[in-house]
Amino acid sequence: MEQKILGLHHITAIAGPAQRNLDFYTQTLGLRFIKKTVNFDDPNTYHFYYGNQQGEPGTILTFFPWERVKPGVNGPGMATNIGYAVPEGSLAFWADRFTSRRVVHGEPGEQFGEQYLPFQDPDGLQLRLIVPTTPDPRKPWTTADIQSDYATRGFHSVTLTVRSITATATILTDIFGYTLVKQEGNRFRFTTDAVAGAAVVDIIEAPGDAAGHVAGGTNHHVAFRVANDEILMHFREKILAKGLHITEKIDRNYFYSLYFREPGGVLFELASDNPGFTVDESLEELGRNLKLPAQYEPYRAQLEKTLTPLKY
Ligand code: ZN
């Protein structure tokens, strides 16, 4: 097995009301709700996972929804934008859809030769739909009103904002195997050829930007993907050798994780493909029932009362 970083695994953000978050991502954006569980560090809070049909790494966006969260602000040391790949010719469909559903969105633009449409979720989280220059081969999740010609394919990219690019870029190139391929102004594009989708990281260098803070409508961390937890530990050694702090291996039920803060301030995670999201429910049933890790199973009845009831 090759010891490579396979692009993005998941991105985790903070949201406001759970029902609003669920409605936006499953109905407006048409993602599959693949896991309803709790925050393992705070089981009175949900942890939602959205992805494609298979729940494949590289398509997974996760949220901690807090009913009364205060809004956060993007700034240096944070992941400041999430890009989803969509098919060529689909941006007009999405712009119409966003207009009719009163989704905050901007005008289409072009960056690195790719068309994109910027938009925000109901908490102000910044996202883009991007038409990649080479079509994304991943199979989409489709819904009654978002068919394959329009449906998202999973992540295209994540954008990180840092005050100085050098140290963050070195992590990407020297440890993660990414290559700097393009630059437009203060935006630098890094890609890996280890995987077909979710292979892009953009870094914006913004030395003068005011500090942000992580709260509602901002990203909490970015997880990069490895094939298994053996390779995960190989990367742990590489991070330690750079003189950075990194956690022990953590069992997240659906993957194994390590967390470290990269020198630019962004919280990075490394996450394994194994065991995957079908470890506790079948592919057809993904997202249907509240799934709890073993340590919280004894409190199920209590948690089911505390957690906000959801309508699908
Ligand atoms: Zn994570």
Coordinates of C-alpha atoms and ligand atoms in Angstrom, one line a residue:
M1 CA 0.0 0.0 0.0
E2 CA 1.4 3.4 -1.0
Q3 CA 2.0 5.7 1.8
K4 CA 0.3 8.7 0.3
I5 CA -2.1 11.5 1.3
L6 CA -5.1 10.8 -0.9
G7 CA -6.5 14.4 -1.1
L8 CA -9.2 15.5 1.3
H9 CA -11.1 13.1 3.6
H10 CA -13.6 15.4 5.2
I11 CA -14.2 19.0 6.3
T12 CA -15.9 19.9 9.6
A13 CA -17.7 23.1 10.2
I14 CA -19.9 24.6 12.9
A15 CA -23.6 25.3 12.2
G16 CA -26.6 26.9 13.9
P17 CA -30.0 25.1 14.2
A18 CA -29.7 21.4 13.2
Q19 CA -33.0 21.2 11.2
R20 CA -32.0 24.2 9.1
N21 CA -28.6 22.7 8.4
L22 CA -30.1 19.4 7.5
D23 CA -32.6 21.0 5.1
F24 CA -30.0 23.1 3.4
Y25 CA -27.5 20.4 2.7
T26 CA -29.9 17.6 1.8
Q27 CA -32.6 19.6 -0.1
T28 CA -31.0 22.7 -1.5
L29 CA -27.6 21.3 -2.2
G30 CA -28.8 17.7 -2.7
L31 CA -26.1 15.9 -0.6
R32 CA -26.8 12.5 1.0
F33 CA -27.2 12.5 4.8
I34 CA -24.9 9.6 5.6
K35 CA -24.5 9.7 9.3
K36 CA -26.5 11.1 12.3
T37 CA -24.4 10.7 15.4
V38 CA -23.3 12.9 18.3
N39 CA -20.2 14.9 19.0
F40 CA -18.0 12.4 20.7
D41 CA -16.7 15.1 23.0
D42 CA -20.2 16.5 23.8
P43 CA -22.9 13.9 23.2
N44 CA -25.8 16.3 23.8
T45 CA -24.8 17.8 20.4
Y46 CA -25.4 16.2 17.0
H47 CA -22.6 15.4 14.6
F48 CA -24.0 15.3 11.0
Y49 CA -22.2 13.9 8.0
Y50 CA -23.1 14.6 4.4
G51 CA -21.6 12.9 1.4
N52 CA -22.2 11.0 -1.8
Q53 CA -24.1 7.7 -2.2
Q54 CA -21.2 5.6 -0.8
G55 CA -20.1 8.1 1.8
E56 CA -16.7 8.2 0.1
P57 CA -13.8 10.2 1.7
G58 CA -13.4 13.4 -0.4
T59 CA -17.1 14.0 -0.4
I60 CA -17.7 14.2 3.3
L61 CA -18.8 17.5 4.9
T62 CA -19.6 17.3 8.6
F63 CA -21.2 19.7 11.1
F64 CA -21.6 20.3 14.8
P65 CA -25.0 22.1 14.9
W66 CA -25.5 24.2 18.0
E67 CA -29.0 25.8 18.2
R68 CA -27.8 29.1 19.7
V69 CA -24.3 29.4 18.3
K70 CA -22.8 32.9 17.8
P71 CA -21.5 33.6 14.3
G72 CA -17.8 33.2 13.6
V73 CA -15.6 35.2 11.3
N74 CA -13.2 34.0 8.7
G75 CA -9.5 35.0 9.1
P76 CA -5.9 33.8 8.8
G77 CA -5.3 30.4 10.3
M78 CA -8.6 29.0 9.1
A79 CA -10.1 27.1 6.2
T80 CA -12.1 29.9 4.6
N81 CA -13.9 28.3 1.6
I82 CA -15.1 24.9 0.5
G83 CA -15.3 24.1 -3.2
Y84 CA -17.6 21.4 -4.6
A85 CA -17.1 20.0 -8.1
V86 CA -20.1 20.2 -10.4
P87 CA -20.5 19.3 -14.1
E88 CA -19.9 21.6 -17.0
G89 CA -23.0 23.6 -17.9
S90 CA -24.6 23.3 -14.5
L91 CA -23.9 26.7 -12.9
A92 CA -27.0 28.4 -14.5
F93 CA -29.2 25.7 -12.9
W94 CA -27.6 26.3 -9.5
A95 CA -27.8 30.1 -9.8
D96 CA -31.6 29.8 -10.5
R97 CA -32.0 27.4 -7.7
F98 CA -30.2 29.6 -5.2
T99 CA -32.2 32.6 -6.3
S100 CA -35.6 30.8 -6.0
R101 CA -34.6 29.5 -2.5
R102 CA -33.2 32.8 -1.4
V103 CA -29.7 31.4 -0.9
V104 CA -27.1 34.1 -0.6
H105 CA -24.9 33.8 -3.7
G106 CA -22.6 35.9 -5.9
E107 CA -22.0 36.3 -9.6
P108 CA -20.2 33.5 -11.4
G109 CA -16.4 34.0 -11.7
E110 CA -13.3 32.3 -13.1
Q111 CA -10.2 31.3 -11.3
F112 CA -7.3 29.2 -12.7
G113 CA -9.4 28.8 -15.9
E114 CA -12.3 27.2 -14.0
Q115 CA -15.9 28.7 -13.7
Y116 CA -17.3 28.9 -10.2
L117 CA -20.4 30.2 -8.4
P118 CA -19.9 31.5 -4.8
F119 CA -22.6 31.0 -2.2
Q120 CA -23.2 30.7 1.5
D121 CA -25.1 28.3 3.7
P122 CA -27.8 29.6 6.1
D123 CA -25.1 30.2 8.8
G124 CA -22.8 32.2 6.4
L125 CA -20.4 29.4 5.7
Q126 CA -18.6 30.2 2.4
L127 CA -18.7 27.7 -0.4
R128 CA -18.3 27.5 -4.2
L129 CA -19.5 25.3 -6.9
I130 CA -16.6 24.8 -9.3
V131 CA -16.5 23.3 -12.8
P132 CA -13.2 21.5 -13.0
T133 CA -11.2 21.7 -16.2
T134 CA -11.2 17.9 -16.5
P135 CA -14.6 16.3 -15.6
D136 CA -14.8 14.8 -12.1
P137 CA -15.3 11.0 -12.5
R138 CA -17.0 10.5 -9.1
K139 CA -20.5 9.1 -9.1
P140 CA -23.0 11.7 -7.6
W141 CA -25.9 11.2 -5.2
T142 CA -29.0 12.4 -7.0
T143 CA -32.3 13.6 -5.8
A144 CA -35.7 14.0 -7.5
D145 CA -34.9 17.6 -8.5
I146 CA -31.1 17.4 -8.8
Q147 CA -30.1 14.9 -11.4
S148 CA -26.7 13.8 -12.5
D149 CA -26.2 16.6 -15.0
Y150 CA -26.2 19.1 -12.1
A151 CA -25.3 17.1 -8.9
T152 CA -22.2 17.8 -6.9
R153 CA -19.4 15.2 -7.2
G154 CA -17.7 15.8 -3.9
F155 CA -15.0 18.3 -2.9
H156 CA -13.1 20.1 -5.6
S157 CA -10.9 21.9 -3.1
V158 CA -10.5 23.7 0.2
T159 CA -9.1 27.2 0.6
L160 CA -6.9 28.0 3.5
T161 CA -6.1 31.6 4.5
V162 CA -2.8 32.2 6.3
R163 CA -0.6 35.3 7.0
S164 CA 2.5 33.7 5.5
I165 CA 2.4 30.9 3.1
T166 CA 5.8 29.3 3.5
A167 CA 5.4 27.0 6.4
T168 CA 2.0 25.8 5.4
A169 CA 3.1 25.2 1.8
T170 CA 6.0 23.1 3.1
I171 CA 3.7 20.8 5.0
L172 CA 1.7 20.3 1.8
T173 CA 4.7 19.7 -0.5
D174 CA 7.2 18.0 1.7
I175 CA 5.0 15.8 3.8
F176 CA 1.6 15.5 2.0
G177 CA 3.1 15.2 -1.6
Y178 CA 1.2 18.2 -3.1
T179 CA 2.8 20.3 -5.8
L180 CA 2.4 24.1 -6.3
V181 CA 0.9 24.3 -9.8
K182 CA -0.4 27.9 -10.2
Q183 CA -0.6 31.3 -8.7
E184 CA -3.1 34.1 -9.3
G185 CA -2.4 37.2 -7.1
N186 CA -2.1 36.0 -3.5
R187 CA -3.8 32.7 -4.2
F188 CA -1.6 29.6 -4.7
R189 CA -2.9 26.3 -6.0
F190 CA -1.6 23.0 -4.8
T191 CA -2.6 19.6 -6.2
T192 CA -1.9 16.0 -5.7
D193 CA -2.0 13.4 -8.4
A194 CA -2.6 10.6 -5.8
V195 CA -6.4 10.8 -6.3
A196 CA -8.8 11.9 -9.0
G197 CA -11.1 14.1 -6.9
A198 CA -10.7 16.4 -3.8
A199 CA -7.1 16.8 -4.9
V200 CA -6.8 20.6 -4.7
V201 CA -5.8 22.9 -1.8
D202 CA -5.7 26.7 -2.5
I203 CA -3.8 28.9 0.0
I204 CA -4.5 32.6 0.2
E205 CA -1.6 34.6 1.7
A206 CA -3.2 37.6 3.5
P207 CA -0.5 39.1 5.9
G208 CA -2.7 42.1 6.9
D209 CA -6.0 40.3 7.5
A210 CA -7.7 40.8 10.8
A211 CA -7.9 37.7 13.0
G212 CA -11.1 35.6 12.7
H213 CA -12.6 33.2 15.1
V214 CA -14.1 29.8 14.7
A215 CA -17.8 29.7 15.6
G216 CA -21.1 29.4 13.6
G217 CA -20.7 29.5 9.8
T218 CA -16.9 28.8 9.9
N219 CA -14.8 25.7 9.4
H220 CA -13.4 23.9 12.4
H221 CA -10.8 21.6 10.7
V222 CA -9.7 20.0 7.4
A223 CA -9.1 16.3 7.3
F224 CA -6.7 14.7 4.8
R225 CA -7.2 11.2 3.7
V226 CA -5.0 8.1 4.0
A227 CA -5.8 4.5 3.0
N228 CA -5.6 2.9 6.5
D229 CA -4.6 3.5 10.0
E230 CA -1.1 1.9 9.5
I231 CA -0.3 4.6 7.0
L232 CA -1.8 7.1 9.3
M233 CA 0.9 6.3 11.9
H234 CA 3.6 6.6 9.3
F235 CA 2.5 10.2 8.8
R236 CA 2.4 10.8 12.5
E237 CA 6.2 10.1 12.6
K238 CA 6.7 12.6 9.7
I239 CA 4.8 15.3 11.5
L240 CA 6.7 14.7 14.7
A241 CA 10.0 14.9 12.8
K242 CA 9.0 18.4 11.7
G243 CA 8.9 19.4 15.4
L244 CA 5.1 19.7 15.4
H245 CA 2.7 18.5 18.1
I246 CA 0.3 15.8 17.0
T247 CA -2.3 13.8 18.9
E248 CA -2.3 10.1 19.5
K249 CA -4.4 7.9 17.3
I250 CA -8.1 8.6 18.0
D251 CA -10.9 6.1 17.1
R252 CA -13.7 8.1 15.5
N253 CA -15.8 5.0 14.8
Y254 CA -15.9 5.6 11.1
F255 CA -12.2 6.4 10.7
Y256 CA -9.0 6.7 12.7
S257 CA -7.7 10.2 13.3
L258 CA -4.7 12.3 14.2
Y259 CA -4.9 16.1 14.7
F260 CA -2.2 18.7 14.5
R261 CA -2.2 22.5 14.0
E262 CA -0.2 23.4 10.9
P263 CA 2.2 26.3 11.3
G264 CA -0.2 28.7 9.6
G265 CA -2.7 28.0 12.3
V266 CA -5.2 25.8 10.5
L267 CA -6.3 22.7 12.4
F268 CA -5.4 19.7 10.3
E269 CA -6.6 16.1 10.8
L270 CA -5.4 12.9 9.1
A271 CA -8.2 10.4 8.7
S272 CA -8.2 6.8 7.4
D273 CA -10.5 5.1 4.9
N274 CA -11.0 2.2 7.4
P275 CA -13.4 1.2 8.7
G276 CA -15.8 3.5 6.8
F277 CA -19.4 4.7 7.2
T278 CA -21.0 1.3 6.7
V279 CA -19.4 -0.1 9.9
D280 CA -22.7 0.4 11.8
E281 CA -25.4 0.5 9.2
S282 CA -25.9 -0.7 5.6
L283 CA -25.3 1.4 2.6
E284 CA -29.1 1.8 2.0
E285 CA -29.7 2.8 5.6
L286 CA -26.9 5.4 5.9
G287 CA -28.1 8.4 7.9
R288 CA -31.5 7.0 8.8
N289 CA -31.0 6.2 12.5
L290 CA -29.1 7.9 15.4
K291 CA -25.8 6.0 15.7
L292 CA -23.9 6.2 18.9
P293 CA -20.4 5.0 19.8
A294 CA -20.2 2.2 22.3
Q295 CA -19.5 4.6 25.2
Y296 CA -22.8 6.5 24.8
E297 CA -25.1 3.5 23.9
P298 CA -26.1 3.2 27.6
Y299 CA -27.4 6.8 27.4
R300 CA -29.4 6.4 24.2
A301 CA -32.9 6.9 25.7
Q302 CA -31.7 10.1 27.5
L303 CA -29.9 11.5 24.4
E304 CA -32.9 10.8 22.1
K305 CA -34.9 13.1 24.4
T306 CA -32.2 15.8 24.7
L307 CA -31.3 16.0 21.0
T308 CA -33.5 18.2 18.7
P309 CA -36.0 16.0 16.9
L310 CA -35.5 16.1 13.2
K311 CA -37.9 16.0 10.2
Y312 CA -36.6 14.5 7.0
Ligands
ZN1 ZN -12.7 15.6 11.6

